[in-house]
Amino acid sequence: MTSIHIKNGFVVDPGQGIHGDKKDIFIENGKIVKSLTHAEKTIDASGMVVMAGGVDIHSHVAGAKVNVGRNFRPEDKMQSTYEPYHGIRHMAGGTSVPTVFKTAYAYADMGYTTVIEAAMPPLYARHTHEEMRDTPILDEAALPMFGNNWFILDYLKRGEIENAAAYAAWLLRATKGYGIKCVNPGGTEAWAWGLNCLSIDDPVPYFDITPKQIVSGLMEVNESLHLPHSLHLHSNNLGNPGNYTTTLDTLKLSEGIKPNNNFNREQVLHHTHIQFHSYGGTTWADFESKGKEVMDYINNNPTVTCDIGFVTLDETTTMTGDGPFEYHLNKLNHLKWANTDVELECGSGIVPYVYSKDVYVCGVQWSIGLEMALLAKDHMRCHLTTDHPNAGPFWRYPRVMKWLMSEKARNDVLASMKNEDKVRDRSTLGSIDRELTLYEIAQMTRAGPAKALGLSSSIGSLTPGMQADVAVYPYNPETESDPEKIEWAFSHAKYLIKSGEIILNDGELVSNGNKKTYWVDVTTKPNRQVERDIDRTFVKYYTVTKNNYEVTEHEFMKNPCAVKIDAVQ
Amino acid sequence: MSKRLTDIICPFCGTLCDDIEIDVSDDGKQILEVYNACAIGSEKFLHVQSPDRITRPRMKQEDGSWNEITYDEAAKYTAKVLCDAKKPLMYGWSSTSCEAQSIGHMIGEQVGGVLDNTATVCHGSTLIAMQDVGIPSCTLGEVKNRADRIIFWGCNPAHAHPRHMSRYSIYSRGYFTGKGSKSRKIIVVDPRPTDSASLADEYIQVEQGRDYELLDAFRAALKGSPLPKMIAGVPSEKIYELVEILKQGRFVVIFFGMGVTHSLGKNHNIDMAIALTSDLNNYTKASIIAMRGHYNVTGSGQVLGWQFGFPFCVDLSRGFARYNPGETSSNDLLMRGEVDGCLVIGSDPGSHFPIGSVKKINAIPTVCVDPHMTPTAAISKCHVPVALVGIEVGGSCYRMDNVPIDSRKVVDPPEGMLTDAEFLDLVLKEVNKIKGDAK
């Protein structure tokens, strides 16, 4: 493995509190080191920004619903150029739902090295892992969905946290999953009968449990298993006017629960794509932002983290485990609708969507995401995502950075909107002059998500001893003033090093890397009751046998990296 | 002595029954008995020990006789055919594993091939309809556990998917369907009174080729619109009655087969069936599922999707992926004479393509990778027998509802035989040599 000296760059590294000082970074044997006696490769980063490889905490890049999105939208390939095969680059296409190759290349171009697939239906875990296996370069992990799982609903209804935890440990091992994801708790199970749960107190049909019990129970389960990541929650009532009260009710469930882990994680709840959950008003006519109210709560509660789900004002393909939401979205836009309900576990829906800046609701949604990020007091707990591809494709992150770092860039967009006055009236964005720094951007895109994922001891920083994931951007913070340059530079990393291997050299792809896949292997006390429940349920209600359910590491994963945890005590 | 292997996946149809049990001889070389499988599945397992099995690659001589060659020679020939061709067709992929498909796709990328699977003559129209209107669907376990209204439209599972009805749809007892068939109302729509129709609560004999009209009438009736007295051979009263049955159900599922995908109307029939399903969601919960045939045709669409973005008819000949069924589909290419080299794997177009296409396959250099002596093998220049996927080698495959399952090896292949993936790997290496950019 090459030893590398990256010299004279503006290093931005919240992990070490470095705010753009000119520093040298040294790499040896795949790790960051303090110094080198001799470097086989020297990169002159003069006039350029050096950061750790980007970490995306929430993106939909692999699995059954992503592939439905690809296959049912041939038109998505027409929105951007389909890249031809050449050298080591595979053919790569797609715009809002790129192929696995384009996904890897586009993230690499942005200097990202780790991506979390945020919703893995357990029954489709193999599919998710097959796609991740075929995705080069990126380190990945997937979060299996628990919030509508019959075992979990049954155990939590009866208050059996220990049984729920034993089952969760088994499911993480069976699916090679990384953490506990919960999408529209109870609501997707209700959707199997065409219904939904819109508040945390709506009972789940038949199961006689509420979303409140599910979310609280899963947080307890998560901490009892000492997992590296917290509960990763997409709460009820997504996307509806007035839903911020549901969001606040849900966030408050975290109060009193303490983090219990050895991974330097401080939150007990990660609320994802919070933008979609911070809406005021009663209908689309009086729709308005309640981003300030929700961010105020998060600012004051250090055991909560969030990612934003920035709207990028693009045509995209929405996809979520929130099946009933996608049905309702289809009723709004009358485009095509795909849905898959998954036996005993979860569901999903997919609908194309156009976020037009000339539609005032879309403009307000765009404002809310930016408003919340600019009102955040701790960017270690507020992460940059577009909930790819829901609020927009991930390759728009550099554009979002531009909006966050430049008031002028934001005002230019507002001024170009047909309903500028109405959009300005419905959120506080226009009155915010804050411009985020590169340091805060690095917190949002590297240090923060790595910490929330429990991976801060190996990624998200350039501290000696860390995995050598390094991105070098052609951006000089001392001389640049044009906000467009921010977007361009963060879309075109000059160099990318992943685990010590050079992926991009002077902007050219030179390696498909040696990606790895994280999963969590947690040991719990033997639990005969849960073992019997699993055996019995597979025989009676599943359509695959238990022995055909498990994802095997050696068959389905490239460089599996098991995070081992002893939760017996 | 024998040993019992359990949880075996049947590699015959898209039902992918995974509860097969098989007794094999103590040395693991011979299948003695197959349990739980249907008649077709059992025969597929037992066929591996057929005494007349071809175990080595062969080239056809000028006089029509076969000359045995090595796998290396076969790989060299295959690579040359694919590299020499301007537009090589790489067709089939439905009876092989996702791993083999993936290697084949990398070959296709390098040689600029057209990658097409058997959906092109089967559920391709369904895939096009999904692109038109989407698809509200579910896994087969949802059917087992919840469905109380089931329609079989233009399909005959009693013959084509023999265990579908007992495992998932009619007789299975699920969580909310504890009384099995007594929990459900079964409706069969078919021009012929099939064996499946004989099991139905309601059999609707639609006139041949008028499925679109009848589906349209269902949608109209659902909205309370007036109908003429007879539609597609069905009295309007019957249609209104059926619509009420569906609306009163808690969970409706429509299964449909090639009776609607390749009768008049093709993808427009499926557009209408999907639209009916969407409409039903205004009243109750409704899903629709295609009765996919080959055991891993679904997997081929999945792997093509995540690698290139399209489920079938993927043309890589320009150096990037293009998709336009009718232009880039196998039969259209063959009929227009655009194909000048062919690899067939995991399928038998010699039996299923129109005679005009079969003649073209016969006229160009074609390599057939198949464990069996098929009509396609007979018209090919080179026949490469391989281990049977799902019996002699494992690998990933996808059920008709897109659920992935890892098939299991049961017995060893005859000594010296390669698997699909191993042979394609040899071809890829040869292609790399020819193209000069070995990776």
Tab-separated table of N, CA and C in Angstrom, chain A residues 331-431:
chain	number	residue	atom	x	y	z
A	331	LYS	N	-51.535	10.501	-4.960
A	331	LYS	CA	-52.849	11.154	-5.085
A	331	LYS	C	-52.686	12.653	-5.356
A	332	LEU	N	-51.556	13.206	-4.910
A	332	LEU	CA	-51.309	14.632	-5.149
A	332	LEU	C	-50.827	14.885	-6.572
A	333	ASN	N	-49.855	14.070	-7.034
A	333	ASN	CA	-49.248	14.429	-8.326
A	333	ASN	C	-49.694	13.554	-9.499
A	334	HIS	N	-50.379	12.445	-9.219
A	334	HIS	CA	-50.958	11.590	-10.265
A	334	HIS	C	-49.914	11.050	-11.239
A	335	LEU	N	-48.671	10.960	-10.800
A	335	LEU	CA	-47.675	10.264	-11.616
A	335	LEU	C	-47.715	8.785	-11.237
A	336	LYS	N	-46.750	8.001	-11.716
A	336	LYS	CA	-46.864	6.560	-11.472
A	336	LYS	C	-46.486	6.191	-10.039
A	337	TRP	N	-47.062	5.091	-9.586
A	337	TRP	CA	-46.916	4.683	-8.173
A	337	TRP	C	-46.529	3.216	-8.101
A	338	ALA	N	-45.428	2.937	-7.409
A	338	ALA	CA	-45.069	1.556	-7.106
A	338	ALA	C	-45.116	1.362	-5.595
A	339	ASN	N	-45.505	0.178	-5.173
A	339	ASN	CA	-45.645	-0.111	-3.752
A	339	ASN	C	-45.246	-1.565	-3.531
A	340	THR	N	-44.567	-1.844	-2.436
A	340	THR	CA	-44.342	-3.243	-2.064
A	340	THR	C	-44.531	-3.398	-0.563
A	341	ASP	N	-45.538	-4.167	-0.167
A	341	ASP	CA	-45.697	-4.515	1.237
A	341	ASP	C	-44.925	-5.811	1.475
A	342	VAL	N	-44.130	-5.842	2.538
A	342	VAL	CA	-43.264	-6.984	2.802
A	342	VAL	C	-43.777	-7.755	4.017
A	343	GLU	N	-44.043	-9.016	3.822
A	343	GLU	CA	-44.670	-9.844	4.842
A	343	GLU	C	-43.991	-9.739	6.209
A	344	LEU	N	-44.791	-9.492	7.225
A	344	LEU	CA	-44.387	-9.467	8.635
A	344	LEU	C	-43.394	-8.365	9.000
A	345	GLU	N	-43.013	-7.528	8.050
A	345	GLU	CA	-41.867	-6.659	8.341
A	345	GLU	C	-42.088	-5.175	8.071
A	346	CYS	N	-42.467	-4.832	6.859
A	346	CYS	CA	-42.431	-3.413	6.491
A	346	CYS	C	-43.094	-3.237	5.124
A	347	GLY	N	-42.772	-2.165	4.463
A	347	GLY	CA	-43.298	-1.912	3.128
A	347	GLY	C	-42.527	-0.774	2.514
A	348	SER	N	-42.914	-0.412	1.304
A	348	SER	CA	-42.262	0.738	0.683
A	348	SER	C	-43.102	1.233	-0.475
A	349	GLY	N	-42.848	2.471	-0.867
A	349	GLY	CA	-43.528	3.036	-2.020
A	349	GLY	C	-42.570	3.914	-2.795
A	350	ILE	N	-42.872	4.108	-4.073
A	350	ILE	CA	-42.005	4.897	-4.948
A	350	ILE	C	-42.879	5.736	-5.884
A	351	VAL	N	-42.584	7.024	-5.960
A	351	VAL	CA	-43.335	7.938	-6.842
A	351	VAL	C	-42.363	8.986	-7.392
A	352	PRO	N	-42.343	9.204	-8.701
A	352	PRO	CA	-41.532	10.313	-9.225
A	352	PRO	C	-42.079	11.651	-8.720
A	353	TYR	N	-41.218	12.635	-8.619
A	353	TYR	CA	-41.695	13.937	-8.131
A	353	TYR	C	-40.846	15.051	-8.723
A	354	VAL	N	-41.479	16.177	-8.990
A	354	VAL	CA	-40.749	17.341	-9.496
A	354	VAL	C	-40.869	18.453	-8.467
A	355	TYR	N	-39.736	18.821	-7.872
A	355	TYR	CA	-39.719	19.978	-6.970
A	355	TYR	C	-39.448	21.211	-7.830
A	356	SER	N	-40.506	21.874	-8.197
A	356	SER	CA	-40.358	23.050	-9.058
A	356	SER	C	-40.212	24.303	-8.203
A	357	LYS	N	-39.256	25.144	-8.537
A	357	LYS	CA	-39.103	26.385	-7.758
A	357	LYS	C	-40.251	27.351	-8.022
A	358	ASP	N	-41.057	27.034	-9.043
A	358	ASP	CA	-42.209	27.889	-9.321
A	358	ASP	C	-43.469	27.447	-8.569
A	359	VAL	N	-43.373	26.355	-7.857
A	359	VAL	CA	-44.497	25.919	-7.012
A	359	VAL	C	-44.166	26.350	-5.585
A	360	TYR	N	-45.048	27.122	-4.982
A	360	TYR	CA	-44.643	27.761	-3.720
A	360	TYR	C	-44.396	26.747	-2.614
A	361	VAL	N	-45.157	25.647	-2.604
A	361	VAL	CA	-44.928	24.632	-1.558
A	361	VAL	C	-43.497	24.095	-1.661
A	362	CYS	N	-43.038	23.814	-2.890
A	362	CYS	CA	-41.670	23.312	-3.076
A	362	CYS	C	-40.657	24.364	-2.618
A	363	GLY	N	-40.951	25.622	-2.929
A	363	GLY	CA	-40.058	26.700	-2.505
A	363	GLY	C	-39.968	26.772	-0.990
A	364	VAL	N	-41.111	26.606	-0.330
A	364	VAL	CA	-41.101	26.647	1.139
A	364	VAL	C	-40.343	25.437	1.695
A	365	GLN	N	-40.555	24.268	1.079
A	365	GLN	CA	-39.812	23.086	1.526
A	365	GLN	C	-38.301	23.322	1.401
A	366	TRP	N	-37.916	23.929	0.283
A	366	TRP	CA	-36.492	24.248	0.075
A	366	TRP	C	-35.999	25.173	1.196
A	367	SER	N	-36.824	26.179	1.519
A	367	SER	CA	-36.444	27.145	2.558
A	367	SER	C	-36.292	26.469	3.918
A	368	ILE	N	-37.195	25.543	4.214
A	368	ILE	CA	-37.215	24.953	5.560
A	368	ILE	C	-35.900	24.221	5.858
A	369	GLY	N	-35.425	23.439	4.887
A	369	GLY	CA	-34.186	22.700	5.110
A	369	GLY	C	-33.033	23.638	5.407
A	370	LEU	N	-32.885	24.667	4.587
A	370	LEU	CA	-31.771	25.607	4.766
A	370	LEU	C	-31.938	26.377	6.069
A	371	GLU	N	-33.169	26.787	6.343
A	371	GLU	CA	-33.464	27.528	7.574
A	371	GLU	C	-33.041	26.707	8.803
A	372	MET	N	-33.388	25.431	8.800
A	372	MET	CA	-33.080	24.601	9.965
A	372	MET	C	-31.566	24.442	10.141
A	373	ALA	N	-30.869	24.207	9.019
A	373	ALA	CA	-29.419	24.036	9.130
A	373	ALA	C	-28.736	25.320	9.594
A	374	LEU	N	-29.306	26.458	9.185
A	374	LEU	CA	-28.689	27.728	9.576
A	374	LEU	C	-29.050	28.111	11.013
A	375	LEU	N	-30.144	27.565	11.507
A	375	LEU	CA	-30.533	27.838	12.903
A	375	LEU	C	-29.894	26.852	13.876
A	376	ALA	N	-29.301	25.792	13.339
A	376	ALA	CA	-28.684	24.790	14.216
A	376	ALA	C	-27.516	25.403	14.964
A	377	LYS	N	-27.422	25.068	16.229
A	377	LYS	CA	-26.319	25.602	17.042
A	377	LYS	C	-25.141	24.638	17.085
A	378	ASP	N	-25.398	23.370	16.851
A	378	ASP	CA	-24.318	22.381	16.925
A	378	ASP	C	-24.340	21.529	15.653
A	379	HIS	N	-23.434	21.840	14.726
A	379	HIS	CA	-23.470	21.111	13.453
A	379	HIS	C	-22.866	19.727	13.547
A	380	MET	N	-22.362	19.375	14.721
A	380	MET	CA	-21.997	17.971	14.928
A	380	MET	C	-23.262	17.109	15.041
A	381	ARG	N	-24.393	17.762	15.335
A	381	ARG	CA	-25.642	17.000	15.508
A	381	ARG	C	-26.660	17.272	14.404
A	382	CYS	N	-26.223	17.945	13.359
A	382	CYS	CA	-27.137	18.299	12.270
A	382	CYS	C	-26.423	18.002	10.953
A	383	HIS	N	-26.873	16.970	10.251
A	383	HIS	CA	-26.072	16.425	9.152
A	383	HIS	C	-26.663	16.767	7.784
A	384	LEU	N	-25.786	16.816	6.814
A	384	LEU	CA	-26.200	17.198	5.467
A	384	LEU	C	-26.648	15.956	4.687
A	385	THR	N	-27.926	15.910	4.362
A	385	THR	CA	-28.444	14.868	3.468
A	385	THR	C	-29.539	15.484	2.597
A	386	THR	N	-29.857	14.800	1.526
A	386	THR	CA	-31.066	15.146	0.768
A	386	THR	C	-32.082	14.005	0.892
A	387	ASP	N	-31.806	13.075	1.849
A	387	ASP	CA	-32.623	11.863	1.899
A	387	ASP	C	-32.661	11.262	0.502
A	388	HIS	N	-31.505	11.254	-0.140
A	388	HIS	CA	-31.406	10.817	-1.533
A	388	HIS	C	-32.244	9.578	-1.780
A	389	PRO	N	-33.032	9.525	-2.843
A	389	PRO	CA	-33.289	10.616	-3.790
A	389	PRO	C	-34.552	11.411	-3.472
A	390	ASN	N	-35.033	11.332	-2.222
A	390	ASN	CA	-36.366	11.871	-1.927
A	390	ASN	C	-36.501	13.384	-2.067
A	391	ALA	N	-35.602	14.119	-1.438
A	391	ALA	CA	-35.695	15.579	-1.567
A	391	ALA	C	-34.820	16.077	-2.702
A	392	GLY	N	-34.014	15.176	-3.252
A	392	GLY	CA	-33.140	15.514	-4.363
A	392	GLY	C	-31.990	14.529	-4.399
A	393	PRO	N	-31.314	14.432	-5.545
A	393	PRO	CA	-30.220	13.470	-5.641
A	393	PRO	C	-29.000	13.878	-4.826
A	394	PHE	N	-28.259	12.859	-4.346
A	394	PHE	CA	-27.140	13.148	-3.440
A	394	PHE	C	-26.059	13.991	-4.105
A	395	TRP	N	-25.929	13.900	-5.416
A	395	TRP	CA	-24.846	14.643	-6.061
A	395	TRP	C	-25.095	16.154	-6.072
A	396	ARG	N	-26.215	16.562	-5.461
A	396	ARG	CA	-26.462	17.993	-5.263
A	396	ARG	C	-25.886	18.496	-3.936
A	397	TYR	N	-25.225	17.646	-3.161
A	397	TYR	CA	-24.690	18.126	-1.878
A	397	TYR	C	-23.833	19.384	-2.056
A	398	PRO	N	-22.966	19.444	-3.073
A	398	PRO	CA	-22.162	20.662	-3.221
A	398	PRO	C	-23.019	21.914	-3.444
A	399	ARG	N	-24.158	21.748	-4.110
A	399	ARG	CA	-25.053	22.895	-4.298
A	399	ARG	C	-25.652	23.320	-2.957
A	400	VAL	N	-26.009	22.327	-2.159
A	400	VAL	CA	-26.535	22.641	-0.821
A	400	VAL	C	-25.460	23.358	-0.005
A	401	MET	N	-24.215	22.887	-0.120
A	401	MET	CA	-23.122	23.573	0.598
A	401	MET	C	-23.039	25.031	0.167
A	402	LYS	N	-23.184	25.253	-1.127
A	402	LYS	CA	-23.144	26.631	-1.637
A	402	LYS	C	-24.243	27.474	-0.985
A	403	TRP	N	-25.456	26.928	-0.940
A	403	TRP	CA	-26.565	27.681	-0.338
A	403	TRP	C	-26.302	27.949	1.142
A	404	LEU	N	-25.716	26.963	1.820
A	404	LEU	CA	-25.465	27.136	3.256
A	404	LEU	C	-24.343	28.147	3.506
A	405	MET	N	-23.403	28.219	2.582
A	405	MET	CA	-22.213	29.062	2.792
A	405	MET	C	-22.355	30.450	2.184
A	406	SER	N	-23.438	30.681	1.446
A	406	SER	CA	-23.557	31.977	0.769
A	406	SER	C	-24.986	32.505	0.826
A	407	GLU	N	-25.155	33.630	1.500
A	407	GLU	CA	-26.480	34.266	1.542
A	407	GLU	C	-26.867	34.726	0.144
A	408	LYS	N	-25.873	35.175	-0.607
A	408	LYS	CA	-26.149	35.648	-1.965
A	408	LYS	C	-26.736	34.519	-2.814
A	409	ALA	N	-26.125	33.322	-2.700
A	409	ALA	CA	-26.611	32.190	-3.496
A	409	ALA	C	-28.061	31.872	-3.140
A	410	ARG	N	-28.396	31.958	-1.851
A	410	ARG	CA	-29.783	31.694	-1.423
A	410	ARG	C	-30.725	32.744	-1.988
A	411	ASN	N	-30.302	33.994	-1.878
A	411	ASN	CA	-31.168	35.085	-2.359
A	411	ASN	C	-31.360	35.023	-3.866
A	412	ASP	N	-30.339	34.559	-4.564
A	412	ASP	CA	-30.487	34.401	-6.018
A	412	ASP	C	-31.598	33.406	-6.337
A	413	VAL	N	-31.640	32.322	-5.578
A	413	VAL	CA	-32.699	31.318	-5.820
A	413	VAL	C	-34.059	31.904	-5.461
A	414	LEU	N	-34.129	32.538	-4.301
A	414	LEU	CA	-35.418	33.131	-3.894
A	414	LEU	C	-35.906	34.130	-4.939
A	415	ALA	N	-34.997	34.939	-5.436
A	415	ALA	CA	-35.379	35.975	-6.410
A	415	ALA	C	-35.853	35.365	-7.728
A	416	SER	N	-35.446	34.136	-8.003
A	416	SER	CA	-35.848	33.513	-9.265
A	416	SER	C	-37.177	32.770	-9.150
A	417	MET	N	-37.747	32.740	-7.943
A	417	MET	CA	-38.996	31.981	-7.754
A	417	MET	C	-40.207	32.809	-8.166
A	418	LYS	N	-41.153	32.131	-8.790
A	418	LYS	CA	-42.372	32.823	-9.227
A	418	LYS	C	-43.137	33.382	-8.030
A	419	ASN	N	-43.083	32.634	-6.913
A	419	ASN	CA	-43.818	33.056	-5.718
A	419	ASN	C	-42.866	33.522	-4.621
A	420	GLU	N	-41.907	34.331	-5.007
A	420	GLU	CA	-40.863	34.719	-4.058
A	420	GLU	C	-41.442	35.285	-2.758
A	421	ASP	N	-42.388	36.211	-2.888
A	421	ASP	CA	-42.912	36.862	-1.676
A	421	ASP	C	-43.575	35.857	-0.748
A	422	LYS	N	-44.349	34.949	-1.368
A	422	LYS	CA	-45.078	33.958	-0.564
A	422	LYS	C	-44.082	33.031	0.145
A	423	VAL	N	-43.047	32.628	-0.584
A	423	VAL	CA	-42.054	31.732	0.015
A	423	VAL	C	-41.328	32.448	1.148
A	424	ARG	N	-40.961	33.708	0.911
A	424	ARG	CA	-40.278	34.468	1.968
A	424	ARG	C	-41.177	34.626	3.188
A	425	ASP	N	-42.471	34.763	2.920
A	425	ASP	CA	-43.430	34.985	4.006
A	425	ASP	C	-43.628	33.731	4.873
A	426	ARG	N	-43.410	32.551	4.261
A	426	ARG	CA	-43.765	31.314	4.970
A	426	ARG	C	-42.590	30.674	5.723
A	427	SER	N	-41.398	31.287	5.642
A	427	SER	CA	-40.292	30.785	6.452
A	427	SER	C	-39.397	31.946	6.829
A	428	THR	N	-38.493	31.726	7.731
A	428	THR	CA	-37.619	32.827	8.179
A	428	THR	C	-36.315	32.868	7.396
A	429	LEU	N	-36.190	32.059	6.365
A	429	LEU	CA	-34.909	31.943	5.662
A	429	LEU	C	-34.393	33.298	5.175
A	430	GLY	N	-35.307	34.089	4.594
A	430	GLY	CA	-34.895	35.362	4.009
A	430	GLY	C	-34.277	36.315	5.022
A	431	SER	N	-34.609	36.120	6.292
A	431	SER	CA	-34.078	37.031	7.317
A	431	SER	C	-32.797	36.505	7.960
